[in-house]
PDB file of C-alpha atoms in Angstrom:
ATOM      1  CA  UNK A  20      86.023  80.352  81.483  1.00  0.00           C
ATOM      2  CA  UNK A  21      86.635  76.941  83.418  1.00  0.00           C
ATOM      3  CA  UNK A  22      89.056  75.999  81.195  1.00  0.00           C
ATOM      4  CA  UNK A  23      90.758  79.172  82.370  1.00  0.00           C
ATOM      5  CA  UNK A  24      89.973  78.667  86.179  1.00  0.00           C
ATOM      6  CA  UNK A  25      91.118  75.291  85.405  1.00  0.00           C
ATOM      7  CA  UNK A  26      94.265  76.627  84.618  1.00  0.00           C
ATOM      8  CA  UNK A  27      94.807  79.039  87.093  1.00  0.00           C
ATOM      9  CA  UNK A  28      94.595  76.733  90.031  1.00  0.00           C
ATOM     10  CA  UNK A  29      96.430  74.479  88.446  1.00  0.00           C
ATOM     11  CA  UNK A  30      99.424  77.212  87.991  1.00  0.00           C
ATOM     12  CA  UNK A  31      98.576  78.176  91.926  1.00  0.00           C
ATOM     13  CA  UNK A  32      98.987  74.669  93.432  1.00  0.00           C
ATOM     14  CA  UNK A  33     102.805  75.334  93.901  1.00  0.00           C
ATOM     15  CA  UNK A  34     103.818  77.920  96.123  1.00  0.00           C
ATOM     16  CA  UNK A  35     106.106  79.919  93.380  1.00  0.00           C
ATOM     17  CA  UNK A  36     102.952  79.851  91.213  1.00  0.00           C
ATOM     18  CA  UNK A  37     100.830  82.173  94.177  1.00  0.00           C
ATOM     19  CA  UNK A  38     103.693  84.051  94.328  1.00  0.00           C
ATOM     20  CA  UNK A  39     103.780  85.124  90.360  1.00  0.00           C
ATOM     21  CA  UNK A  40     100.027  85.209  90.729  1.00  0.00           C
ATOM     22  CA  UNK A  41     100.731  87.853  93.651  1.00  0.00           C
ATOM     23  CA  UNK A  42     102.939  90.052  92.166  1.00  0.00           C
ATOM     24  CA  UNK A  43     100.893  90.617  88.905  1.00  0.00           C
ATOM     25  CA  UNK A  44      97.833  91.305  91.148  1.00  0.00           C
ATOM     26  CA  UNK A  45      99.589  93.980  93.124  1.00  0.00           C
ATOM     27  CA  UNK A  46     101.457  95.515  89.678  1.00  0.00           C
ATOM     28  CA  UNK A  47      97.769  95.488  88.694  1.00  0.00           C
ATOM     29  CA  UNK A  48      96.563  97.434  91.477  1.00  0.00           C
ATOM     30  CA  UNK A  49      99.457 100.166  91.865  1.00  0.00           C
ATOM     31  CA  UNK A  50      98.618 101.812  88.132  1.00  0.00           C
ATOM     32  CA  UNK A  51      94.955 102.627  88.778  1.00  0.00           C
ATOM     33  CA  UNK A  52      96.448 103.795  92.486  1.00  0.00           C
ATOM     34  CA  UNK A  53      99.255 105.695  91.085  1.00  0.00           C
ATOM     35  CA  UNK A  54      97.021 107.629  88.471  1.00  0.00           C
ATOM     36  CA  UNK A  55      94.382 108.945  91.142  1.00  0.00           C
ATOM     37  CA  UNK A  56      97.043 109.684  93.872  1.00  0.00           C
ATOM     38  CA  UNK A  57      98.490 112.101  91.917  1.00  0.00           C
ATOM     39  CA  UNK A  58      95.447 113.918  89.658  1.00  0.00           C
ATOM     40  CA  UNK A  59      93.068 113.937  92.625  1.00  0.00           C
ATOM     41  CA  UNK A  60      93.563 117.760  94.388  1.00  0.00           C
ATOM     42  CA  UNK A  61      91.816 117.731  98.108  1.00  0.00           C
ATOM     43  CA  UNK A  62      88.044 117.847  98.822  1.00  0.00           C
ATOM     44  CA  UNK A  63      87.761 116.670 102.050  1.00  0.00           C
ATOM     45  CA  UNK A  64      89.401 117.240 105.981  1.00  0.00           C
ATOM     46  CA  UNK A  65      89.338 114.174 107.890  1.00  0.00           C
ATOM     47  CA  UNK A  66      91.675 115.316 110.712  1.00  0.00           C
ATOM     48  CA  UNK A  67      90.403 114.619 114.479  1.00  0.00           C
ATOM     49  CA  UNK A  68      92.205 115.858 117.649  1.00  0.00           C
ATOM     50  CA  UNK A  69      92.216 112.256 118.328  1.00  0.00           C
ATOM     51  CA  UNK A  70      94.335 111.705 114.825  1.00  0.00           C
ATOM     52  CA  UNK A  71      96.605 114.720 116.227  1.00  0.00           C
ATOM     53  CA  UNK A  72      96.571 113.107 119.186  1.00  0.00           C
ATOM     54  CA  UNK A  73      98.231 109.857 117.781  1.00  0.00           C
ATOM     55  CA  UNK A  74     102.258 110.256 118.187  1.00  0.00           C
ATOM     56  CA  UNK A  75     104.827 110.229 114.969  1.00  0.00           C
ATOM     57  CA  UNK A  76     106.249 106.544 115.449  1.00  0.00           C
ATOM     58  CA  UNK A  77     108.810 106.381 111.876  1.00  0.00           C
ATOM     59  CA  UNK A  78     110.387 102.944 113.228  1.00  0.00           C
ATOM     60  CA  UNK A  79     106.602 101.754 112.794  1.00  0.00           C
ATOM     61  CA  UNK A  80     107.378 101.720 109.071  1.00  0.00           C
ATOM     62  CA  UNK A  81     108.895  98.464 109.582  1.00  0.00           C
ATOM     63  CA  UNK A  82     105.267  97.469 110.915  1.00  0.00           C
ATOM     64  CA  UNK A  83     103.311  98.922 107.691  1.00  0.00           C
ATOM     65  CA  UNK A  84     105.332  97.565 105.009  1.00  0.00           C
ATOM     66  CA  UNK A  85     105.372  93.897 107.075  1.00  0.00           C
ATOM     67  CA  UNK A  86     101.692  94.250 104.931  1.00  0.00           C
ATOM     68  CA  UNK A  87     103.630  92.337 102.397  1.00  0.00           C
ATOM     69  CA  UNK A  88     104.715  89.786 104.334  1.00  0.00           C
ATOM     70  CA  UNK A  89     101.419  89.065 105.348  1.00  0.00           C
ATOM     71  CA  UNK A  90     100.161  88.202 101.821  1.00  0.00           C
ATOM     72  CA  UNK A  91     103.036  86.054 101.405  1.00  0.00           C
ATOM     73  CA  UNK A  92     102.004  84.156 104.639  1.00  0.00           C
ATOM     74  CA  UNK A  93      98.133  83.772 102.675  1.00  0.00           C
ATOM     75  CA  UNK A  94     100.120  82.863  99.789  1.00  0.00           C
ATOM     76  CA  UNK A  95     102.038  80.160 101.921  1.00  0.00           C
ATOM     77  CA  UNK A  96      99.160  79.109 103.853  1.00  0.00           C
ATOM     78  CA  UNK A  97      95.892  79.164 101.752  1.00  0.00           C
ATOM     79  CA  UNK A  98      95.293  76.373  99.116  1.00  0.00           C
ATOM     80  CA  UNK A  99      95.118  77.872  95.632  1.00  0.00           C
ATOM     81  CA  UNK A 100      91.368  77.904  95.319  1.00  0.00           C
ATOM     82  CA  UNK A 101      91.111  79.990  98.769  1.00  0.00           C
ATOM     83  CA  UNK A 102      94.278  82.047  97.671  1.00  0.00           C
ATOM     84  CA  UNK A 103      92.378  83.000  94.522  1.00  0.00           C
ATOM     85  CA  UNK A 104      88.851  83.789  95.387  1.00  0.00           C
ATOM     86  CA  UNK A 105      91.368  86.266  98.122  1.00  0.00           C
ATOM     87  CA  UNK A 106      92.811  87.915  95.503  1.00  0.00           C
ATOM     88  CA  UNK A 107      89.884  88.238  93.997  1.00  0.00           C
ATOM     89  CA  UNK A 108      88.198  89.612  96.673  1.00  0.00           C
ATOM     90  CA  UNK A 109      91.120  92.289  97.288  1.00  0.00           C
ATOM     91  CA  UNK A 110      90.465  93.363  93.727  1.00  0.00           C
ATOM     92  CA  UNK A 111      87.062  93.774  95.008  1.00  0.00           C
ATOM     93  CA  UNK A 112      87.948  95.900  97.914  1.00  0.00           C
ATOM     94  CA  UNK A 113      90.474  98.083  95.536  1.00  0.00           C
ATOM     95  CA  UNK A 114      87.980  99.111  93.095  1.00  0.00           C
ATOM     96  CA  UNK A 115      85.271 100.159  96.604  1.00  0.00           C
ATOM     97  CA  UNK A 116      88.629 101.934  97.877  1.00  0.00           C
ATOM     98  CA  UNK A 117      89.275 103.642  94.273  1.00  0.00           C
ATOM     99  CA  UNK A 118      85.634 104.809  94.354  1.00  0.00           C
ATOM    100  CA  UNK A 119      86.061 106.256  97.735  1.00  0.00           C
ATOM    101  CA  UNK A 120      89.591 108.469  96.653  1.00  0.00           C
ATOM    102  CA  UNK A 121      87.248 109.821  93.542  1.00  0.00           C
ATOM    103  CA  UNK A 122      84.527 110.377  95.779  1.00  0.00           C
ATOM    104  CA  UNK A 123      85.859 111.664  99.283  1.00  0.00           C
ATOM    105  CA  UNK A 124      89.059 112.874  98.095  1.00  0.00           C
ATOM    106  CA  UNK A 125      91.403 113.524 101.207  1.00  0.00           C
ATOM    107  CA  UNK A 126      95.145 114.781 101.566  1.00  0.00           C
ATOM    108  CA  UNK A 127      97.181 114.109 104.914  1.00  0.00           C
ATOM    109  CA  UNK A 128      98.926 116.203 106.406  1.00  0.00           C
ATOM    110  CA  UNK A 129     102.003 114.389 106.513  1.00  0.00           C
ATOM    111  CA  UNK A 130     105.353 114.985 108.878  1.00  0.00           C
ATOM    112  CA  UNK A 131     107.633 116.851 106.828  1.00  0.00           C
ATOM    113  CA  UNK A 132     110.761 114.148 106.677  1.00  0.00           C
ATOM    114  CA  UNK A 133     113.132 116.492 107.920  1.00  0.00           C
ATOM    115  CA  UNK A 134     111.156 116.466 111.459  1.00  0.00           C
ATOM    116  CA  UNK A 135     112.829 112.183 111.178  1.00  0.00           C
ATOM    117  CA  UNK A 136     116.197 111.822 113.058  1.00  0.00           C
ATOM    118  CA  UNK A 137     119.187 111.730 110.042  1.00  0.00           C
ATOM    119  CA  UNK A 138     119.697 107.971 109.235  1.00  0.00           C
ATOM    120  CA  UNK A 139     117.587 104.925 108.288  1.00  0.00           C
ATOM    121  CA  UNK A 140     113.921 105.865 108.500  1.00  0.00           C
ATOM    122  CA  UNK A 141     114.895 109.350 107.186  1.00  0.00           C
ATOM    123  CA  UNK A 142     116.004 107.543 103.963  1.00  0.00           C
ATOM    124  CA  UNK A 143     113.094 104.993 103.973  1.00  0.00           C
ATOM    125  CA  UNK A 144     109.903 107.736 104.500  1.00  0.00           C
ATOM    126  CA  UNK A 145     112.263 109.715 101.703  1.00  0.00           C
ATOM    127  CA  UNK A 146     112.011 106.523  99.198  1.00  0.00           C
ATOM    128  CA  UNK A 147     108.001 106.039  99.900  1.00  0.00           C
ATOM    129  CA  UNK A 148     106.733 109.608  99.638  1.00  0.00           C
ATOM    130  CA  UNK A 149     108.773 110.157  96.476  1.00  0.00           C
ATOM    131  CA  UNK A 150     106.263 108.352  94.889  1.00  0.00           C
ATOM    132  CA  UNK A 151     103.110 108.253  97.222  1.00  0.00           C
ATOM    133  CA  UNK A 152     101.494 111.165  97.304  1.00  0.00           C
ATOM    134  CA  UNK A 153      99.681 112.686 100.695  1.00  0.00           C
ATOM    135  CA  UNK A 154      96.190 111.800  99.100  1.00  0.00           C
ATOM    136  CA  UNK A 155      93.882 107.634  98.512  1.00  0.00           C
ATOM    137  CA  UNK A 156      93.167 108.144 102.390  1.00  0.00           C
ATOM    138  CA  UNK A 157      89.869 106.643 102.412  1.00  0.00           C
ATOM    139  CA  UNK A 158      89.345 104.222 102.685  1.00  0.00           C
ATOM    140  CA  UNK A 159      92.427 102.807 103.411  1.00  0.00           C
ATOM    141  CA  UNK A 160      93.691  99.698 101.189  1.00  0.00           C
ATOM    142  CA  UNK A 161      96.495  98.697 103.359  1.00  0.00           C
ATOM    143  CA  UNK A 162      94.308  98.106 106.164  1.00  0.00           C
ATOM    144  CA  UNK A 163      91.278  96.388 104.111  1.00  0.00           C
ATOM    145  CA  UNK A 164      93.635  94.289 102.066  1.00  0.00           C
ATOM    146  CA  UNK A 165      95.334  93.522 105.207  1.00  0.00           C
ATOM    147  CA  UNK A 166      92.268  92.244 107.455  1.00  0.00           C
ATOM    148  CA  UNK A 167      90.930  90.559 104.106  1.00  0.00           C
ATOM    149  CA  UNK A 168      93.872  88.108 105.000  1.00  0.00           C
ATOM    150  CA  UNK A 169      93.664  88.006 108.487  1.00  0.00           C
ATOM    151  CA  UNK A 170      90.073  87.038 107.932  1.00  0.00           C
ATOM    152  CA  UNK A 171      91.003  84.332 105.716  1.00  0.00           C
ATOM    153  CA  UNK A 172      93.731  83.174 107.495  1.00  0.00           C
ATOM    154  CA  UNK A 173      92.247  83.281 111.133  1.00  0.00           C
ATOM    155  CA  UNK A 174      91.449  79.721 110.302  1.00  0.00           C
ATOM    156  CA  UNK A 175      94.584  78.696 110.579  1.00  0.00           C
ATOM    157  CA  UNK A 176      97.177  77.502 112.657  1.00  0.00           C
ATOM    158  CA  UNK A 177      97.835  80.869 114.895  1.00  0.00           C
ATOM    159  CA  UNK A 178      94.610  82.283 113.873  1.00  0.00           C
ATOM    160  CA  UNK A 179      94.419  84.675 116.611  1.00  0.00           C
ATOM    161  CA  UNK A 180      98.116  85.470 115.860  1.00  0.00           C
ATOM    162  CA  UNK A 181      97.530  87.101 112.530  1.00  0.00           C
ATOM    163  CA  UNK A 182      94.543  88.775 113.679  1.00  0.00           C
ATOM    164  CA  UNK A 183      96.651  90.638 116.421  1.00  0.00           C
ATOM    165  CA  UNK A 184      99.703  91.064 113.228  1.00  0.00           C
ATOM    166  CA  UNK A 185      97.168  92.698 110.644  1.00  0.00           C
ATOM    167  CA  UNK A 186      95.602  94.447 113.788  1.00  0.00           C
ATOM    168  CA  UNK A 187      99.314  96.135 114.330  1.00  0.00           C
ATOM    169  CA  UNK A 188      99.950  96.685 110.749  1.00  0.00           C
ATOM    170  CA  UNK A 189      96.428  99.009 110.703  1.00  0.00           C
ATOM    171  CA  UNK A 190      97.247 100.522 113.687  1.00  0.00           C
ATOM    172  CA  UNK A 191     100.671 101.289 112.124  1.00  0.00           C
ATOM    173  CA  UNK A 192      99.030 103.477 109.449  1.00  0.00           C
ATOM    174  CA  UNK A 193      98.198 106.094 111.604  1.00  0.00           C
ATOM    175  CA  UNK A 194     101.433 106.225 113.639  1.00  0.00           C
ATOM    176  CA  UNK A 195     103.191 106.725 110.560  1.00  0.00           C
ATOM    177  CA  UNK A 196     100.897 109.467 109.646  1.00  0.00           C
ATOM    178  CA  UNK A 197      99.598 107.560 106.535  1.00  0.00           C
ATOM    179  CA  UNK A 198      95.867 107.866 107.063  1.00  0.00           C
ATOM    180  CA  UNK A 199      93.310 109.490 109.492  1.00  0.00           C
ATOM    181  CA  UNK A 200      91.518 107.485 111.563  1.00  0.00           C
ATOM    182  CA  UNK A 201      88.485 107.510 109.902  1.00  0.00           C
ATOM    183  CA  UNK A 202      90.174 105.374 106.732  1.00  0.00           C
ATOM    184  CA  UNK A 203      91.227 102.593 108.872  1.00  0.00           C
ATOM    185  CA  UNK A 204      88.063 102.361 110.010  1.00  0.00           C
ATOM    186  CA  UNK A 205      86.608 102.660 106.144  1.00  0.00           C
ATOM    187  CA  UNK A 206      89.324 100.155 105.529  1.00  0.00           C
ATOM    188  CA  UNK A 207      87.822  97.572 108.248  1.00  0.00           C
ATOM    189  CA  UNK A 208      84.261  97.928 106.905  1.00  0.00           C
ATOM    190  CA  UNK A 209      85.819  97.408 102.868  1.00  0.00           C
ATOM    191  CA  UNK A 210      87.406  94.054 104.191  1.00  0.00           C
ATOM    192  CA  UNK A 211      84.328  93.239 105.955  1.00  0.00           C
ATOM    193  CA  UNK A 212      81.799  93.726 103.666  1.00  0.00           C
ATOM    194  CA  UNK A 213      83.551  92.319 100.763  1.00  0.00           C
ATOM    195  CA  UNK A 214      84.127  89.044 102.890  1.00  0.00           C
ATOM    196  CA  UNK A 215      80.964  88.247 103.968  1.00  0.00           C
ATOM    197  CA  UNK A 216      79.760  89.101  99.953  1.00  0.00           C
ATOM    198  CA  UNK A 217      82.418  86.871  98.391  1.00  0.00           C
ATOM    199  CA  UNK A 218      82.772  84.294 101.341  1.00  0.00           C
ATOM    200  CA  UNK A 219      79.130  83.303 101.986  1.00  0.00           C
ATOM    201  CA  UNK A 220      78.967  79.129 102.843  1.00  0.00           C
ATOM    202  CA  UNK A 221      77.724  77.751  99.055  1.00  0.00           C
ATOM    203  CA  UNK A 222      77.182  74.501  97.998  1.00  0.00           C
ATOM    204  CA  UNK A 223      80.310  73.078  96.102  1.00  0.00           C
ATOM    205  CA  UNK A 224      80.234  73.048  92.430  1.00  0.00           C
ATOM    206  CA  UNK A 225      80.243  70.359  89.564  1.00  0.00           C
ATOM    207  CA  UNK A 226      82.740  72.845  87.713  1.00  0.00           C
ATOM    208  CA  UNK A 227      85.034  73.415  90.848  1.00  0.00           C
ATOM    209  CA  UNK A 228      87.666  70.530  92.048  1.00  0.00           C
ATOM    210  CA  UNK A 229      86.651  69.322  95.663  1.00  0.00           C
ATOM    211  CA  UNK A 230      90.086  70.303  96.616  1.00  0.00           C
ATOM    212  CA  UNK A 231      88.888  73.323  95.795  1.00  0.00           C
ATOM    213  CA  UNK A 232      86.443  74.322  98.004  1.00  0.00           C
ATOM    214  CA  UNK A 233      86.824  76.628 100.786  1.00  0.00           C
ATOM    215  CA  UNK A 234      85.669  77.565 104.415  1.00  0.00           C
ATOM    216  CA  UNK A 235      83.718  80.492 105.456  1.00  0.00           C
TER     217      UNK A 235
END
């Protein structure tokens, strides 16, 4: 097992290698996603007047998917030993978030995407919901994968600047009629409770590089 760890740092020092690292973590994630999204039927109504309330915004798609670009920035920014124990603690949050579609399982009731103007964000809600299905509401990942990074990267240059980006990117889920309010808030709790489990201050390890080591 250190060997391995070993290994995978050293394959994260260079930015390409956080990158591959990345994209096998979120392949990873989508099957598991995928396979409850669309065998789970509806248990639960989580719709509020205030989530009724909350206007149709489609050009805030741009917003939600900018999720991505936000772990590329922790990929960028965080050394490889920080970078992992993130991923590992969005893995974390997936499996709470998987638990909570089986358990509280949730449709929403989505804007048909004829009600979207003819053009660009017609086409781009068209291309999302053909595969993601109305239900994995809560609570949501977006949001607690998203403020898992903000959390980790509020340390650095611009902290409060990617606090107020991942704070727009959860606020986006709800203008684009992805989740109810509730899940964003379920979402917030996920990223914090996983953080302060998997980011406690800890003496550094023989078996872990100093360059290694972290802040909490």
């Amino acid at each position: 097992m250190v060997r391995v760890m070993a290994w995978l740092y050293r394959f994260n020092e260079p930015f390409v290698g956080r990158l591959v690292t990345t994209g096998v973590t979120i392949a990873a994630t989508f099957q598991p996603y995928f396979w409850l999204n669309n065998h789970l039927p509806p248990r639960f109504d989580f719709l509020t007047p205030l989530d009724t309330a909350i206007p149709f915004l489609p050009w805030t798609y741009a917003v939600y998917c900018s999720f991505f670009a936000l772990l590329l920035g922790a990929a960028w920014c965080l050394e490889a030993c920080e970078y992992l124990r993130m991923l590992t603690a969005v893995l974390v949050a997936n499996a709470v978030c998987y638990l909570g579609f089986f358990l509280f399982t949730a449709h929403y009731p989505r804007p048909p995407v004829d009600s979207i103007p003819p053009g660009f964000w017609r086409e781009q809600f068209a291309t999302m919901r053909a595969s993601d299905n109305a239900g994995n509401t809560f609570p949501s990942i977006h949001v607690a994968t998203t403020w898992l990074g903000a959390l980790r990267l509020r340390h650095r240059r611009g902290g409060v600047l990617w606090l107020v980006w991942a704070g727009l990117i959860c606020l986006s889920t709800l203008t684009v009629k992805q989740h109810f309010i509730v899940d964003v808030l379920g979402g917030l709790a996920v990223a914090g409770g996983v953080h302060a489990l998997l980011f406690r201050r800890a003496a550094p390890s023989a078996s872990v590089p100093a360059t290694a080591e972290v802040r909490s």
